[in-house]
């Protein structure tokens, strides 16, 4: 008889008891489904950028060591939750089995190819074998299985967009969707890490919504990346520099905005210590959206207080209503961005 499960997956938590699967240190990754779970045959893991950067740094870029670290995380925790960053990623796979309690509650059927839109940091996962590591796009092909809880969101892979491209876009879907909610006509918007995977999508939506009276600024580490942003017309101002150098960011943004600073700053940098750069670049009562999982809440909160900045600070929730469709629609609207994403991330 199939056992009954909790909608949020608490029945899988091993330690500590009484917490949800995401903050849990260890969860049960036994591949026998409860009545309200979906069993998935996993094809590809898209490790989140902050996590993959940390793992790659730890491994010195060595592919075999990356595999070893990833398998070690899953063996210890029952899920792929980076112990340093706390973050995970997402996956593509094929539905193998749907629990009977989900009948009438889900449109998933055996054989459907889906991308999970919940983090690997809460997803029960088994890695039997790592087949390929694509370091340049944070993707890892595996032979393995995973469980999606009743509350877990997902997107069926569209037929008009290649799988790896869809996975790369859906991995950061929360960023452009929140950008749509935050940007108003005439706004000055800065995207830190604007030439990266999430940053490009944010720039696209910000440019569209801020309109001709607004100003969109892209900050990136490499000039070559900025040249691509310029070619695509995704920003009004492009600045190269170190996003961890708060004073440099502040001074260059002051110059670019005639001393007015920004209504909205979106931080997409996948490395730590960029909190104060985002905060200093924001005008009083403006908004900072920290999409990066490398963000420290403590550094952001105490740092803003320490410099007397009254700014609204948003945590980068990877989920936003309609986020999957918004991000995939960008790939349909912009041939140039789709071509670039295909080249860089698929």
Short mmCIF file of C-alpha atoms in Angstrom, two decimals:
data_model
loop_
_atom_site.label_atom_id
_atom_site.label_comp_id
_atom_site.label_asym_id
_atom_site.label_seq_id
_atom_site.Cartn_x
_atom_site.Cartn_y
_atom_site.Cartn_z
CA UNK A 1 0.00 0.00 0.00
CA UNK A 2 1.31 3.48 -0.93
CA UNK A 3 1.98 5.72 2.09
CA UNK A 4 0.32 9.13 2.51
CA UNK A 5 2.53 12.16 2.14
CA UNK A 6 2.45 15.77 3.31
CA UNK A 7 1.89 18.33 0.47
CA UNK A 8 5.13 20.14 1.40
CA UNK A 9 7.23 16.99 1.68
CA UNK A 10 7.83 17.03 5.43
CA UNK A 11 7.38 13.23 5.45
CA UNK A 12 10.77 13.03 3.74
CA UNK A 13 12.68 15.02 6.38
CA UNK A 14 15.17 12.93 8.38
CA UNK A 15 16.94 15.67 10.34
CA UNK A 16 16.21 17.92 12.02
CA UNK A 17 12.61 16.89 12.54
CA UNK A 18 9.92 19.57 12.34
CA UNK A 19 11.43 21.55 9.46
CA UNK A 20 10.56 21.73 5.78
CA UNK A 21 12.71 19.86 3.21
CA UNK A 22 14.65 22.94 2.05
CA UNK A 23 16.26 23.89 5.39
CA UNK A 24 16.59 20.23 6.43
CA UNK A 25 20.12 18.85 6.69
CA UNK A 26 19.10 15.42 5.42
CA UNK A 27 16.05 14.09 3.60
CA UNK A 28 14.92 10.62 2.57
CA UNK A 29 15.74 10.06 -1.11
CA UNK A 30 14.35 6.52 -1.32
CA UNK A 31 12.79 6.16 -4.75
CA UNK A 32 9.44 4.76 -3.67
CA UNK A 33 6.72 7.36 -4.09
CA UNK A 34 4.18 8.44 -1.52
CA UNK A 35 0.57 8.88 -2.69
CA UNK A 36 1.01 12.60 -3.53
CA UNK A 37 4.43 12.58 -5.18
CA UNK A 38 5.73 12.48 -8.75
CA UNK A 39 8.69 10.22 -9.59
CA UNK A 40 10.99 11.63 -12.29
CA UNK A 41 13.73 10.01 -14.36
CA UNK A 42 16.34 12.77 -14.39
CA UNK A 43 18.21 13.75 -17.53
CA UNK A 44 19.95 17.05 -16.65
CA UNK A 45 20.67 19.10 -13.53
CA UNK A 46 21.00 22.85 -13.98
CA UNK A 47 23.01 23.78 -10.89
CA UNK A 48 22.37 27.34 -9.76
CA UNK A 49 25.14 29.75 -10.68
CA UNK A 50 26.34 30.64 -7.16
CA UNK A 51 26.49 26.94 -6.21
CA UNK A 52 28.25 25.78 -9.38
CA UNK A 53 30.80 28.61 -9.15
CA UNK A 54 31.62 27.57 -5.56
CA UNK A 55 31.87 23.85 -6.44
CA UNK A 56 34.04 24.57 -9.47
CA UNK A 57 36.33 26.83 -7.39
CA UNK A 58 36.60 24.14 -4.70
CA UNK A 59 37.47 21.55 -7.36
CA UNK A 60 40.01 23.83 -9.02
CA UNK A 61 37.96 23.45 -12.21
CA UNK A 62 38.69 19.70 -12.37
CA UNK A 63 35.67 17.89 -13.86
CA UNK A 64 36.24 14.63 -11.95
CA UNK A 65 36.47 16.54 -8.67
CA UNK A 66 33.26 18.45 -9.53
CA UNK A 67 31.52 15.08 -10.04
CA UNK A 68 32.92 13.80 -6.73
CA UNK A 69 31.74 16.89 -4.81
CA UNK A 70 28.25 16.75 -6.33
CA UNK A 71 27.81 13.03 -5.62
CA UNK A 72 29.10 13.62 -2.09
CA UNK A 73 26.51 16.35 -1.43
CA UNK A 74 23.64 14.09 -2.55
CA UNK A 75 24.99 11.08 -0.62
CA UNK A 76 25.15 13.15 2.57
CA UNK A 77 21.94 15.19 2.23
CA UNK A 78 19.62 13.18 -0.04
CA UNK A 79 19.33 16.30 -2.22
CA UNK A 80 21.70 18.60 -4.11
CA UNK A 81 22.03 21.43 -1.62
CA UNK A 82 25.42 23.11 -1.63
CA UNK A 83 26.53 23.26 2.03
CA UNK A 84 28.38 26.56 1.42
CA UNK A 85 25.78 28.54 -0.58
CA UNK A 86 22.70 26.63 0.65
CA UNK A 87 21.32 26.70 -2.90
CA UNK A 88 20.53 24.03 -5.48
CA UNK A 89 19.30 24.51 -9.03
CA UNK A 90 16.64 22.64 -11.01
CA UNK A 91 16.26 19.65 -13.31
CA UNK A 92 14.83 18.30 -16.53
CA UNK A 93 13.42 14.79 -16.59
CA UNK A 94 10.62 12.49 -17.67
CA UNK A 95 7.65 11.61 -15.46
CA UNK A 96 7.93 7.95 -14.45
CA UNK A 97 5.05 7.66 -11.98
CA UNK A 98 2.30 9.91 -10.58
CA UNK A 99 0.88 9.24 -7.10
CA UNK A 100 -2.83 8.28 -6.98
CA UNK A 101 -3.73 11.18 -4.65
CA UNK A 102 -2.76 13.63 -7.41
CA UNK A 103 -5.47 12.41 -9.76
CA UNK A 104 -7.53 15.43 -10.82
CA UNK A 105 -5.00 17.81 -9.18
CA UNK A 106 -2.29 17.70 -11.84
CA UNK A 107 -2.07 17.58 -15.62
CA UNK A 108 1.10 15.46 -15.45
CA UNK A 109 1.10 12.08 -17.14
CA UNK A 110 3.70 9.32 -17.36
CA UNK A 111 6.11 10.18 -20.18
CA UNK A 112 5.75 13.97 -19.90
CA UNK A 113 9.06 15.83 -20.12
CA UNK A 114 9.22 18.56 -17.48
CA UNK A 115 11.50 21.08 -15.83
CA UNK A 116 11.01 21.35 -12.09
CA UNK A 117 10.67 24.95 -10.94
CA UNK A 118 11.51 24.18 -7.32
CA UNK A 119 15.06 24.10 -6.02
CA UNK A 120 17.25 21.01 -5.97
CA UNK A 121 17.98 22.11 -2.38
CA UNK A 122 14.64 20.54 -1.37
CA UNK A 123 14.22 17.83 -4.04
CA UNK A 124 14.88 14.17 -3.09
CA UNK A 125 17.51 13.07 -5.61
CA UNK A 126 19.55 9.99 -6.47
CA UNK A 127 22.60 10.27 -8.74
CA UNK A 128 23.58 6.88 -10.13
CA UNK A 129 26.11 8.27 -12.57
CA UNK A 130 27.27 11.68 -13.82
CA UNK A 131 27.53 11.42 -17.59
CA UNK A 132 28.74 14.88 -18.57
CA UNK A 133 29.65 18.17 -16.89
CA UNK A 134 29.18 21.32 -18.99
CA UNK A 135 31.12 23.80 -16.86
CA UNK A 136 30.49 26.80 -19.08
CA UNK A 137 26.70 26.58 -18.61
CA UNK A 138 26.42 25.00 -15.10
CA UNK A 139 24.65 21.92 -16.51
CA UNK A 140 25.29 18.30 -15.58
CA UNK A 141 23.82 15.31 -17.41
CA UNK A 142 23.13 12.40 -15.07
CA UNK A 143 21.55 9.02 -14.77
CA UNK A 144 19.29 9.32 -11.74
CA UNK A 145 15.86 9.89 -10.23
CA UNK A 146 14.08 12.60 -8.29
CA UNK A 147 10.82 13.25 -6.44
CA UNK A 148 8.51 16.24 -6.94
CA UNK A 149 6.24 17.03 -4.00
CA UNK A 150 2.54 17.88 -4.36
CA UNK A 151 3.32 21.57 -3.77
CA UNK A 152 6.18 21.51 -6.29
CA UNK A 153 5.79 23.67 -9.38
CA UNK A 154 6.97 22.61 -12.83
CA UNK A 155 6.81 23.50 -16.50
CA UNK A 156 6.26 21.12 -19.36
CA UNK A 157 9.08 21.48 -21.87
CA UNK A 158 7.76 23.50 -24.83
CA UNK A 159 7.95 21.97 -28.29
CA UNK A 160 9.17 25.17 -29.98
CA UNK A 161 12.26 25.69 -27.78
CA UNK A 162 15.15 23.16 -27.47
CA UNK A 163 15.35 21.39 -24.09
CA UNK A 164 18.72 22.72 -22.90
CA UNK A 165 17.77 26.26 -23.91
CA UNK A 166 14.45 25.97 -22.05
CA UNK A 167 16.24 24.63 -18.96
CA UNK A 168 18.75 27.48 -18.93
CA UNK A 169 16.00 30.07 -19.25
CA UNK A 170 13.63 28.48 -16.73
CA UNK A 171 16.46 28.22 -14.18
CA UNK A 172 16.43 32.03 -13.81
CA UNK A 173 12.77 32.67 -14.69
CA UNK A 174 12.05 34.44 -11.39
CA UNK A 175 14.40 37.33 -12.27
CA UNK A 176 12.76 38.70 -15.45
CA UNK A 177 9.27 38.05 -14.04
CA UNK A 178 10.03 40.15 -10.93
CA UNK A 179 11.61 42.78 -13.18
CA UNK A 180 8.28 43.05 -15.01
CA UNK A 181 6.57 43.74 -11.67
CA UNK A 182 9.15 46.27 -10.46
CA UNK A 183 10.09 48.49 -13.43
CA UNK A 184 7.97 51.53 -14.19
CA UNK A 185 8.13 53.84 -17.19
CA UNK A 186 10.87 56.44 -16.77
CA UNK A 187 12.81 54.45 -14.15
CA UNK A 188 16.59 54.35 -13.92
CA UNK A 189 17.54 50.69 -13.54
CA UNK A 190 20.95 49.13 -12.85
CA UNK A 191 21.56 45.42 -13.40
CA UNK A 192 24.72 44.20 -11.65
CA UNK A 193 25.98 41.12 -13.45
CA UNK A 194 23.85 42.24 -16.38
CA UNK A 195 25.73 40.20 -18.99
CA UNK A 196 25.03 36.89 -17.23
CA UNK A 197 22.23 34.38 -17.67
CA UNK A 198 19.65 36.09 -15.46
CA UNK A 199 20.98 39.60 -16.05
CA UNK A 200 20.37 39.57 -19.80
CA UNK A 201 16.71 38.67 -19.32
CA UNK A 202 16.33 41.40 -16.70
CA UNK A 203 17.90 43.97 -19.06
CA UNK A 204 15.52 42.95 -21.84
CA UNK A 205 12.41 43.46 -19.70
CA UNK A 206 13.77 46.61 -18.02
CA UNK A 207 14.55 48.26 -21.38
CA UNK A 208 11.07 47.42 -22.65
CA UNK A 209 9.29 48.75 -19.55
CA UNK A 210 11.42 51.79 -18.61
CA UNK A 211 10.81 53.09 -22.14
CA UNK A 212 12.46 56.02 -23.91
CA UNK A 213 12.29 58.25 -20.80
CA UNK A 214 14.02 55.66 -18.61
CA UNK A 215 17.67 54.65 -18.36
CA UNK A 216 18.96 51.08 -18.16
CA UNK A 217 22.53 50.52 -16.96
CA UNK A 218 24.39 47.24 -17.36
CA UNK A 219 27.35 46.48 -15.07
CA UNK A 220 29.52 43.52 -16.03
CA UNK A 221 32.98 42.26 -15.21
CA UNK A 222 34.27 41.77 -18.75
CA UNK A 223 34.32 44.32 -21.55
CA UNK A 224 33.71 41.57 -24.12
CA UNK A 225 30.39 40.73 -22.43
CA UNK A 226 29.42 44.39 -22.42
CA UNK A 227 30.14 44.65 -26.14
CA UNK A 228 27.51 41.93 -26.71
CA UNK A 229 24.98 43.83 -24.55
CA UNK A 230 25.68 47.00 -26.57
CA UNK A 231 25.24 45.16 -29.88
CA UNK A 232 21.85 43.85 -28.75
CA UNK A 233 20.76 47.30 -27.56
CA UNK A 234 19.81 45.96 -24.13
CA UNK A 235 21.21 48.91 -22.14
CA UNK A 236 21.62 52.67 -22.46
CA UNK A 237 24.84 52.68 -20.45
CA UNK A 238 27.39 49.85 -20.12
CA UNK A 239 30.02 49.86 -17.37
CA UNK A 240 32.84 47.37 -16.81
CA UNK A 241 34.15 46.87 -13.30
CA UNK A 242 34.32 44.82 -10.12
CA UNK A 243 30.84 44.44 -8.59
CA UNK A 244 32.36 43.73 -5.16
CA UNK A 245 33.97 47.20 -5.07
CA UNK A 246 31.11 49.22 -3.60
CA UNK A 247 32.81 52.61 -3.88
CA UNK A 248 33.77 52.07 -7.53
CA UNK A 249 30.18 51.05 -8.32
CA UNK A 250 28.79 54.04 -6.43
CA UNK A 251 31.09 56.57 -8.13
CA UNK A 252 30.52 55.23 -11.65
CA UNK A 253 26.74 55.04 -11.17
CA UNK A 254 26.69 58.58 -9.71
CA UNK A 255 28.45 59.72 -12.88
CA UNK A 256 26.11 57.78 -15.18
CA UNK A 257 22.98 59.14 -13.47
CA UNK A 258 24.10 62.77 -12.92
CA UNK A 259 24.17 62.13 -9.19
CA UNK A 260 20.58 60.89 -8.98
CA UNK A 261 21.36 57.16 -8.52
CA UNK A 262 18.86 54.40 -9.43
CA UNK A 263 15.19 53.76 -8.78
CA UNK A 264 15.84 50.02 -9.01
CA UNK A 265 19.01 47.93 -8.71
CA UNK A 266 18.89 44.23 -9.61
CA UNK A 267 21.82 42.14 -8.36
CA UNK A 268 22.47 39.04 -10.48
CA UNK A 269 26.15 38.56 -9.57
CA UNK A 270 26.91 34.94 -8.70
CA UNK A 271 29.72 35.78 -6.26
CA UNK A 272 29.45 37.05 -2.66
CA UNK A 273 30.11 40.55 -1.27
CA UNK A 274 28.12 42.60 -3.79
CA UNK A 275 25.45 43.71 -1.32
CA UNK A 276 26.85 47.19 -0.61
CA UNK A 277 27.45 47.93 -4.29
CA UNK A 278 23.74 47.42 -4.96
CA UNK A 279 22.67 49.40 -1.89
CA UNK A 280 24.92 52.42 -2.53
CA UNK A 281 23.80 52.62 -6.17
CA UNK A 282 20.13 52.91 -5.11
CA UNK A 283 18.51 56.26 -4.37
CA UNK A 284 16.75 56.74 -1.01
CA UNK A 285 13.40 54.90 -0.99
CA UNK A 286 14.41 53.05 -4.15
CA UNK A 287 14.40 49.26 -4.43
CA UNK A 288 17.16 46.65 -4.46
CA UNK A 289 16.23 43.22 -5.83
CA UNK A 290 18.80 40.62 -4.76
CA UNK A 291 18.27 37.78 -7.22
CA UNK A 292 21.69 36.23 -6.58
CA UNK A 293 21.82 33.27 -4.19
CA UNK A 294 25.26 34.50 -3.09
CA UNK A 295 23.57 37.37 -1.23
CA UNK A 296 23.97 37.60 2.55
CA UNK A 297 20.85 38.93 4.28
CA UNK A 298 23.00 39.99 7.26
CA UNK A 299 25.45 41.96 5.10
CA UNK A 300 22.60 43.64 3.22
CA UNK A 301 20.54 44.56 6.29
CA UNK A 302 23.38 45.73 8.52
CA UNK A 303 25.24 47.31 5.62
CA UNK A 304 22.27 49.47 4.61
CA UNK A 305 21.80 50.51 8.22
CA UNK A 306 25.51 51.30 8.54
CA UNK A 307 25.48 53.81 5.68
CA UNK A 308 22.07 55.28 6.55
CA UNK A 309 20.31 54.03 3.43
CA UNK A 310 16.50 53.83 3.47
CA UNK A 311 15.94 51.40 0.60
CA UNK A 312 13.46 48.60 0.01
CA UNK A 313 15.29 45.28 -0.24
CA UNK A 314 13.74 42.25 -1.91
CA UNK A 315 14.96 38.68 -1.58
CA UNK A 316 15.19 36.89 -4.93
CA UNK A 317 12.30 34.49 -4.76
CA UNK A 318 12.81 32.07 -7.66
CA UNK A 319 9.04 31.82 -8.05
CA UNK A 320 6.77 34.53 -9.40
CA UNK A 321 3.35 33.90 -10.94
CA UNK A 322 3.68 33.32 -14.67
CA UNK A 323 7.47 33.34 -14.50
CA UNK A 324 7.98 30.31 -16.75
CA UNK A 325 5.86 31.74 -19.55
CA UNK A 326 7.37 35.24 -19.25
CA UNK A 327 10.94 33.96 -19.60
CA UNK A 328 10.17 31.55 -22.45
CA UNK A 329 8.27 34.32 -24.25
CA UNK A 330 11.48 36.39 -24.33
CA UNK A 331 13.07 33.59 -26.36
CA UNK A 332 10.14 33.78 -28.78
CA UNK A 333 10.14 37.59 -29.02
CA UNK A 334 13.85 38.25 -29.43
CA UNK A 335 15.69 36.28 -32.11
CA UNK A 336 18.96 38.00 -31.15
CA UNK A 337 18.68 37.04 -27.48
CA UNK A 338 17.59 33.52 -28.37
CA UNK A 339 20.61 33.11 -30.66
CA UNK A 340 22.91 34.41 -27.91
CA UNK A 341 21.37 32.12 -25.26
CA UNK A 342 21.64 29.16 -27.60
CA UNK A 343 25.33 29.93 -28.14
CA UNK A 344 26.14 30.58 -24.46
CA UNK A 345 23.86 28.29 -22.48
CA UNK A 346 22.47 25.54 -24.69
#
